[in-house]
Short mmCIF file of C-alpha atoms in Angstrom, two decimals:
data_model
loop_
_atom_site.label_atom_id
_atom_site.label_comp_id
_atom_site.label_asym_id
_atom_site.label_seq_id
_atom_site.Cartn_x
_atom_site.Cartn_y
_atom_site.Cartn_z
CA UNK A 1 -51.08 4.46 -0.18
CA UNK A 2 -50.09 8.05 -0.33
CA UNK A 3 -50.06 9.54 3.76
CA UNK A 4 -52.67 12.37 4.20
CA UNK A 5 -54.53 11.50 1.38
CA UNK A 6 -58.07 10.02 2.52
CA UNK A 7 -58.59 7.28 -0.48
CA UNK A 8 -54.82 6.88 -0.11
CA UNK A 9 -54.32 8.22 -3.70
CA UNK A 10 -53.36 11.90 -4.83
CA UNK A 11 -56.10 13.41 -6.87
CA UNK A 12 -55.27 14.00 -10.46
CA UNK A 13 -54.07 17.95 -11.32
CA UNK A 14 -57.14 19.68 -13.52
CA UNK A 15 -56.51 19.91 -16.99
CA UNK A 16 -55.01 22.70 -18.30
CA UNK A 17 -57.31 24.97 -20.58
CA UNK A 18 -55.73 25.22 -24.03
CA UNK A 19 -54.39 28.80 -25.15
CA UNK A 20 -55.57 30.46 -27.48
CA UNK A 21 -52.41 32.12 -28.82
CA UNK A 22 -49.61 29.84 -28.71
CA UNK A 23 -51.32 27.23 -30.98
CA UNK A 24 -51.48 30.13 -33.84
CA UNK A 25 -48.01 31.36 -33.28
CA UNK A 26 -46.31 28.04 -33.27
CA UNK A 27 -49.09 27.50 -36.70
CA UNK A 28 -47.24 30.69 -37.64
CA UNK A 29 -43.46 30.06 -36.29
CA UNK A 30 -43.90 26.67 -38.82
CA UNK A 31 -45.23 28.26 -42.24
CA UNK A 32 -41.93 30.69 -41.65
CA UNK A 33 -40.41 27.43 -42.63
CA UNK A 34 -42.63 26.54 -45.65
CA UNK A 35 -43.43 29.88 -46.88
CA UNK A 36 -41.23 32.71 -48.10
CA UNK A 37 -41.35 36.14 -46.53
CA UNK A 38 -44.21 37.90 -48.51
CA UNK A 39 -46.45 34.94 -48.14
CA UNK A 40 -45.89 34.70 -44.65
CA UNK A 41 -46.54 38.36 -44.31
CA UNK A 42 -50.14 37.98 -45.99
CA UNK A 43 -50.69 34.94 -43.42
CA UNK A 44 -49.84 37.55 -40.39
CA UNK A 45 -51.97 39.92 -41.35
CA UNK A 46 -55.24 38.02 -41.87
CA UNK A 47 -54.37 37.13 -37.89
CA UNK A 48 -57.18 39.26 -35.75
CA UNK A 49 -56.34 42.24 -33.88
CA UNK A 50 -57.39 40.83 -30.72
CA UNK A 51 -55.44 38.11 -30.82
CA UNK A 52 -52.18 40.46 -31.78
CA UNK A 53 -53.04 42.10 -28.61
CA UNK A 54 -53.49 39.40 -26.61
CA UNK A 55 -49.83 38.05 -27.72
CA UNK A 56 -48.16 41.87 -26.87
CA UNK A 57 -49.87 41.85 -23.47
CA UNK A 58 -48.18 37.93 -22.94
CA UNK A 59 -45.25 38.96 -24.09
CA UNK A 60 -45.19 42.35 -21.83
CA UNK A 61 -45.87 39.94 -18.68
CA UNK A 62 -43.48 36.88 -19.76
CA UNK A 63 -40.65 38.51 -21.87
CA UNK A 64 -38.68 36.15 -23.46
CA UNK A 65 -35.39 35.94 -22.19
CA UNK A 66 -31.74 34.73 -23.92
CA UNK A 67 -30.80 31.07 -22.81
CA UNK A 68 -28.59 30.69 -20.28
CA UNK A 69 -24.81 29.60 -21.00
CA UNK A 70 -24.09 26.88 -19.05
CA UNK A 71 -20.30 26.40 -18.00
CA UNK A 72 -18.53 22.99 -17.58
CA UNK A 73 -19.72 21.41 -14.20
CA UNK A 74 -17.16 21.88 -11.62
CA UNK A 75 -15.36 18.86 -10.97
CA UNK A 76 -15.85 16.51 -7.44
CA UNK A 77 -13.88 17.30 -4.83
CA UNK A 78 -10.85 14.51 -4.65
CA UNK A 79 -11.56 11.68 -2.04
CA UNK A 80 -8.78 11.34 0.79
CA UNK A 81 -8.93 7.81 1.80
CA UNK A 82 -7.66 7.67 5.63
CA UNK A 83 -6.27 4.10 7.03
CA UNK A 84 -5.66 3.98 10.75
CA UNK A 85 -3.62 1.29 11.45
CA UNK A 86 -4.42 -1.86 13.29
CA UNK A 87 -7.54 -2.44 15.09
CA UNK A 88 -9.50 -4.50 16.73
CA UNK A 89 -7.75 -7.70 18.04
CA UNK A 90 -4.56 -6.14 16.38
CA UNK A 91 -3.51 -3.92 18.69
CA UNK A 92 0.01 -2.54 16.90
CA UNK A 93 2.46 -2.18 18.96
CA UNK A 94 2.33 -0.72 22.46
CA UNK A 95 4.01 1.63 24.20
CA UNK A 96 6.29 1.86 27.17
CA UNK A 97 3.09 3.24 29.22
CA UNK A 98 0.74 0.81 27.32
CA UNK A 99 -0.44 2.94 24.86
CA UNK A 100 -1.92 0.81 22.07
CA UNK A 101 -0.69 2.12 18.61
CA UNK A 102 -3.91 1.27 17.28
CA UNK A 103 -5.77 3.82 19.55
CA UNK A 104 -3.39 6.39 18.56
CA UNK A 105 -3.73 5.94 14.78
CA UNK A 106 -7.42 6.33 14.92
CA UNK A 107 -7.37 9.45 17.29
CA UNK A 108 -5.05 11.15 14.33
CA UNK A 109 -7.00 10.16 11.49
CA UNK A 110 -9.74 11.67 13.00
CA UNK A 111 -8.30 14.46 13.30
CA UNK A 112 -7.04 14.89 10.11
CA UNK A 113 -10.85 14.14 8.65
CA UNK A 114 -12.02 16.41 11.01
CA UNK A 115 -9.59 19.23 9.80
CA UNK A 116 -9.86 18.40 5.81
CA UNK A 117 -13.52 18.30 5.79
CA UNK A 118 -13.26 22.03 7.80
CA UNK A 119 -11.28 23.12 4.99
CA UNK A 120 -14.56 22.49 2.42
CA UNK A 121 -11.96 21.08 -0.70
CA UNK A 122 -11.90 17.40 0.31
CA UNK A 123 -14.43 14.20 0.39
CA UNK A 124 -12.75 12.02 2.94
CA UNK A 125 -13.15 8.76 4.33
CA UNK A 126 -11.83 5.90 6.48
CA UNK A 127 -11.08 2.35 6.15
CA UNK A 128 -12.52 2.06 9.82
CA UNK A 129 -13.68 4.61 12.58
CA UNK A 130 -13.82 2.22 15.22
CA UNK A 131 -11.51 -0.22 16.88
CA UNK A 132 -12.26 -3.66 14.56
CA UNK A 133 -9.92 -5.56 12.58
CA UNK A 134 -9.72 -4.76 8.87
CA UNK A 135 -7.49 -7.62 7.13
CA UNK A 136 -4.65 -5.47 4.90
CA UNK A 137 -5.66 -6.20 1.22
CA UNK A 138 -9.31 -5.05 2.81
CA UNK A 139 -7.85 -1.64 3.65
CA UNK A 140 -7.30 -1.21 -0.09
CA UNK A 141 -10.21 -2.87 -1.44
CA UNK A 142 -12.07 -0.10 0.88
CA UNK A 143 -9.90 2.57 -1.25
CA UNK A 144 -10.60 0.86 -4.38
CA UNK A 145 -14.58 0.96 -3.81
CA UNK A 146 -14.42 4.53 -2.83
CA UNK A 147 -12.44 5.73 -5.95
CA UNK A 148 -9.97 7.26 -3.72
CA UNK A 149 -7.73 10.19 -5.16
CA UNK A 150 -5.23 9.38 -2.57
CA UNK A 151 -4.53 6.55 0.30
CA UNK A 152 -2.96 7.44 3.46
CA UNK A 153 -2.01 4.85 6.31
CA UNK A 154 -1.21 5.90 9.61
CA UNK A 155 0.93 4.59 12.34
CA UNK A 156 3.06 4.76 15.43
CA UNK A 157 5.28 1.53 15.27
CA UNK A 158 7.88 0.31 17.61
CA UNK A 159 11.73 -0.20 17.01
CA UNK A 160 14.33 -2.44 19.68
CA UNK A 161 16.23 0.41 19.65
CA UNK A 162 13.80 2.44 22.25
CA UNK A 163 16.13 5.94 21.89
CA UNK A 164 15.02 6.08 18.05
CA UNK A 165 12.40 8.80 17.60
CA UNK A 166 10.62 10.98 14.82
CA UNK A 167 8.13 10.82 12.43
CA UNK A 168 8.55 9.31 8.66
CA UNK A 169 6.82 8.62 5.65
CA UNK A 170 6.75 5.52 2.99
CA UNK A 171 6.26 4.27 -0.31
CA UNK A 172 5.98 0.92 -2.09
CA UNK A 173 9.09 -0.74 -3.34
CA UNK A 174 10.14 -4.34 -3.99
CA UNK A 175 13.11 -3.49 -1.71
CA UNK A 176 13.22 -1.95 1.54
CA UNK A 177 15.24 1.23 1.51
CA UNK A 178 17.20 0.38 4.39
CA UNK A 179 17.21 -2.36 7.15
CA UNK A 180 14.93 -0.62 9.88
CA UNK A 181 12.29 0.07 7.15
CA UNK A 182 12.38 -3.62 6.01
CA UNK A 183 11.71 -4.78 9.68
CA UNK A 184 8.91 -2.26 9.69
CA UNK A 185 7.42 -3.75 6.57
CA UNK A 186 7.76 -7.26 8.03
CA UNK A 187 5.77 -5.79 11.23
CA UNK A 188 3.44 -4.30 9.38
CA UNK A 189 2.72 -6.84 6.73
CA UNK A 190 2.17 -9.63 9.52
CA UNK A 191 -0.86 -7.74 11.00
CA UNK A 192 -2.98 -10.21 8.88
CA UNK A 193 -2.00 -13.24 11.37
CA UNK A 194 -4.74 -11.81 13.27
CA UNK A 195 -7.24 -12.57 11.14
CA UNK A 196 -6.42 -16.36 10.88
CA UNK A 197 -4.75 -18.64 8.15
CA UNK A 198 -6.98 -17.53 6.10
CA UNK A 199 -5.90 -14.44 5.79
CA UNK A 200 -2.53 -13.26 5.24
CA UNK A 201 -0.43 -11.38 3.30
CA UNK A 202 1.05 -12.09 -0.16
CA UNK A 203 4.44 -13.98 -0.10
CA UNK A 204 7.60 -11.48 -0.91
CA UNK A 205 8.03 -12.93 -4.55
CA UNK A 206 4.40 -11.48 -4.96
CA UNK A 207 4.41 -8.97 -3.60
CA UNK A 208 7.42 -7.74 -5.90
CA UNK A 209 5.15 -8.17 -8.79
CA UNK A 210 2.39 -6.42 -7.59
CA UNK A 211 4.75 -3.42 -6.99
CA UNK A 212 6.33 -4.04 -10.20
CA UNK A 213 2.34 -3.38 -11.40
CA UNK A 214 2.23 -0.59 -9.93
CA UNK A 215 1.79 2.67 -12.68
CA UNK A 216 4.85 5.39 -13.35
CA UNK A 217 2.21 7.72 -12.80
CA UNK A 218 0.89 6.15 -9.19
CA UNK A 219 4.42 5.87 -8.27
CA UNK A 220 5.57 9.52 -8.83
CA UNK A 221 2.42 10.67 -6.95
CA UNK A 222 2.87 8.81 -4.23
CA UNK A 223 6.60 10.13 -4.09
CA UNK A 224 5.34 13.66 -4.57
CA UNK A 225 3.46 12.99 -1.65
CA UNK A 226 5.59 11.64 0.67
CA UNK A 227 7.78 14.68 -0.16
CA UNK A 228 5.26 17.33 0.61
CA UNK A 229 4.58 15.21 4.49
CA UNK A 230 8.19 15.09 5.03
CA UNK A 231 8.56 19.53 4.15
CA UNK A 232 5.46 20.29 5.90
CA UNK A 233 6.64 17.86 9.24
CA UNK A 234 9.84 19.66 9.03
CA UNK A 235 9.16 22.91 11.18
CA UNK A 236 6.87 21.45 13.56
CA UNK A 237 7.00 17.47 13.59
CA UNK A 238 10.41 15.78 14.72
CA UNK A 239 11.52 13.60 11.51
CA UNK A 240 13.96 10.71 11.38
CA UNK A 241 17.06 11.25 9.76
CA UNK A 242 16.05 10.15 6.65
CA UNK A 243 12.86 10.28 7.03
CA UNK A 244 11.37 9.28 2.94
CA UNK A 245 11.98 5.61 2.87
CA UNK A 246 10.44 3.01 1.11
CA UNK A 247 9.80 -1.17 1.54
CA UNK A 248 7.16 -3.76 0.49
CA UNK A 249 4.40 -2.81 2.40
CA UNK A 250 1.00 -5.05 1.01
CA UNK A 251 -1.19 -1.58 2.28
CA UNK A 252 0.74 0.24 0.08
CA UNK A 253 0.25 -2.04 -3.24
CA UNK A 254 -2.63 0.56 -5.12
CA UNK A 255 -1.33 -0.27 -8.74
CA UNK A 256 -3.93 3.22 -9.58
CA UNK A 257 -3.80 4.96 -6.11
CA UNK A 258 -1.00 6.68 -5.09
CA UNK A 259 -0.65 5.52 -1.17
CA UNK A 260 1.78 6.65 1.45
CA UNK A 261 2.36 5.37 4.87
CA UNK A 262 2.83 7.61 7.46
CA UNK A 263 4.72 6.39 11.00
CA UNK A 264 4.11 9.56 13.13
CA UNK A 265 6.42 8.71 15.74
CA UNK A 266 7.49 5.45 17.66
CA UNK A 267 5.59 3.98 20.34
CA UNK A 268 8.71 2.17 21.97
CA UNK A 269 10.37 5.87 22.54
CA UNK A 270 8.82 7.27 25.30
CA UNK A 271 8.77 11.33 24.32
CA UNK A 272 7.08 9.77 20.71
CA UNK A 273 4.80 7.94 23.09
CA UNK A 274 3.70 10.82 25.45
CA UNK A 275 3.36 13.35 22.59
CA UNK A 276 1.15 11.08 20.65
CA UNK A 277 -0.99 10.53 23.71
CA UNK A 278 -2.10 14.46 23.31
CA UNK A 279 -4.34 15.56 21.41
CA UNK A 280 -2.88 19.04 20.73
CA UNK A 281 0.35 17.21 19.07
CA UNK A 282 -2.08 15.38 17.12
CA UNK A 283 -3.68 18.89 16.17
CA UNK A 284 -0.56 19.61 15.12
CA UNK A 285 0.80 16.31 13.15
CA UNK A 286 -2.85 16.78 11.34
CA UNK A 287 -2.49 20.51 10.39
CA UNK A 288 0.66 19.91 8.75
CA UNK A 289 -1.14 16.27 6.74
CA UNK A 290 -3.26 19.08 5.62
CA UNK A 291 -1.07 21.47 4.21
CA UNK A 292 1.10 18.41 2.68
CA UNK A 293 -2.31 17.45 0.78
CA UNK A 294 -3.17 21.11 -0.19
CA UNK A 295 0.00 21.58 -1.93
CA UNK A 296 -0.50 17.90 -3.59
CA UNK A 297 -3.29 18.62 -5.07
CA UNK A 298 -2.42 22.27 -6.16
CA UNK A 299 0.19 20.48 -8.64
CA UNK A 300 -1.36 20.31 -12.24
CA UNK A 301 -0.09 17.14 -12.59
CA UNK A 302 -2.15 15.71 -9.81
CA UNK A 303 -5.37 16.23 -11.26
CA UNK A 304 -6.12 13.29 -12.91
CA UNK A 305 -6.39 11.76 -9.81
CA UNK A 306 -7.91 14.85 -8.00
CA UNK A 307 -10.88 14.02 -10.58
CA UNK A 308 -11.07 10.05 -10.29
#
């Protein structure tokens, strides 16, 4: 039943009463076909003069007018996948004060949506926007589903070494780039313990051939990304000494989406700790994610993924 209506059905729209005209010009239009000029000329003329008139007076109220030229559609905006780290029971690690890393990764990826939706050029979306757990491979099935452009996980880990500090971005590799980064990757790839036995990640002899799977052209975006964090961090975020490194991390294993991890500071330093508690250096960490992105996507040879 159709609301408002009192027999609960829409009453039919009266017929239309034929024209008079149009059925004798389109009769017309279609001997132009058949006939040659002359002949069609002779058919014309035998048309009365009231009906000639009655076509010029249509045709002064309804000129007809040249089709419009339709342009190529313009093409979607690119989907920024966001992945705050941790969640739920999976805390991450926690800070000298107690902070809880996960806390902190969600309170910059929001942020950061908040800031690249502002800007009108991006779709974005997150793997969660609340505090549950989301098992690793999950995270990029989420990506997958979405037909992501891009995949960025963010963190705040935690090193022994409490007096390390700065911010840093990675890639996939089968090897770690250095020892820290391959204890981070451990970390980080045992977040799935959380979810139970049976879920986990994938053994290191797997995961090497997944990242062996992993496209030339996935690879050198996802390098061309970490490069644009690390120059747009460099004026106003504090970066590690070498702060593009790379591991086996199973978030990072996109063999179509290029996907960066991004450890904004550490949790177990305690200036990291307190800046990453406030929300204006989180304005800040997010304004320069933004400008990294911008000049991603401005590269021409980003935008087959900008259109995925």
């Amino acid at each position: 039943m159709i609301p408002g209506w009192p027999d609960g059905k829409k009453a039919a729209p009266p017929a239309r009463r034929p024209d008079p005209v149009l059925p004798r010009r389109a009769v017309v239009a279609g001997l132009g076909v058949l006939l040659p000029g002359q002949a069609l000329a002779g058919v014309v003329s035998h048309v009365p003069a009231h009906v000639h008139a009655a076509a010029a007076a249509r045709h002064a109220t309804h000129p007809l007018h040249a089709p419009a030229i339709v342009g190529r559609a313009a093409a979607p905006k690119p989907l920024v996948m966001l992945d705050p780290g941790h969640g739920g029971k999976d805390p991450g690690a926690i800070g000298i004060s107690g902070t809880y890393e996960k806390h902190v990764a969600e309170a910059a990826a929001s942020e950061l949506q908040r800031q690249l939706e502002a800007s009108g050029r991006y779709r974005v979306a997150m793997t969660r926007a609340d505090d549950r757990f989301i098992p690793l491979e999950g995270r990029v099935d989420i990506a997958h589903s979405h037909k992501a452009s891009l995949f960025i996980s963010m963190h705040a880990d935690a090193l022994t070494n409490r007096a390390v500090r700065g911010a840093s971005v990675y890639t996939l590799s089968s090897k770690a780039s250095d020892r820290q980064t391959a204890m981070l990757a451990r970390t980080e790839n045992s977040a799935d313990r959380y979810g139970g036995p049976q879920v986990h990640a994938d053994s290191p002899e797997v995961q090497e051939i997944l990242a062996s799977l992993v496209t030339e052209e996935t690879r050198h975006g996802a390098a061309h990304m970490a490069s644009s964090i690390v120059t747009a961090f460099r004026p106003r975020v504090g970066l590690l000494q070498h702060p593009s490194r790379h591991a086996s991390f199973v978030v990072l294993k996109s063999a179509d989406i290029p996907s960066v991890l991004v450890e904004m500071g550490f949790m177990s330093n305690h200036m990291d700790e307190a800046a990453l508690r406030q929300a204006a250096h989180r304005m800040v960490v997010a304004g320069a994610m933004v400008q990294a992105i911008d000049r991603y996507f401005a590269t021409d040879s980003m935008v087959t993924h900008a259109t995925g």
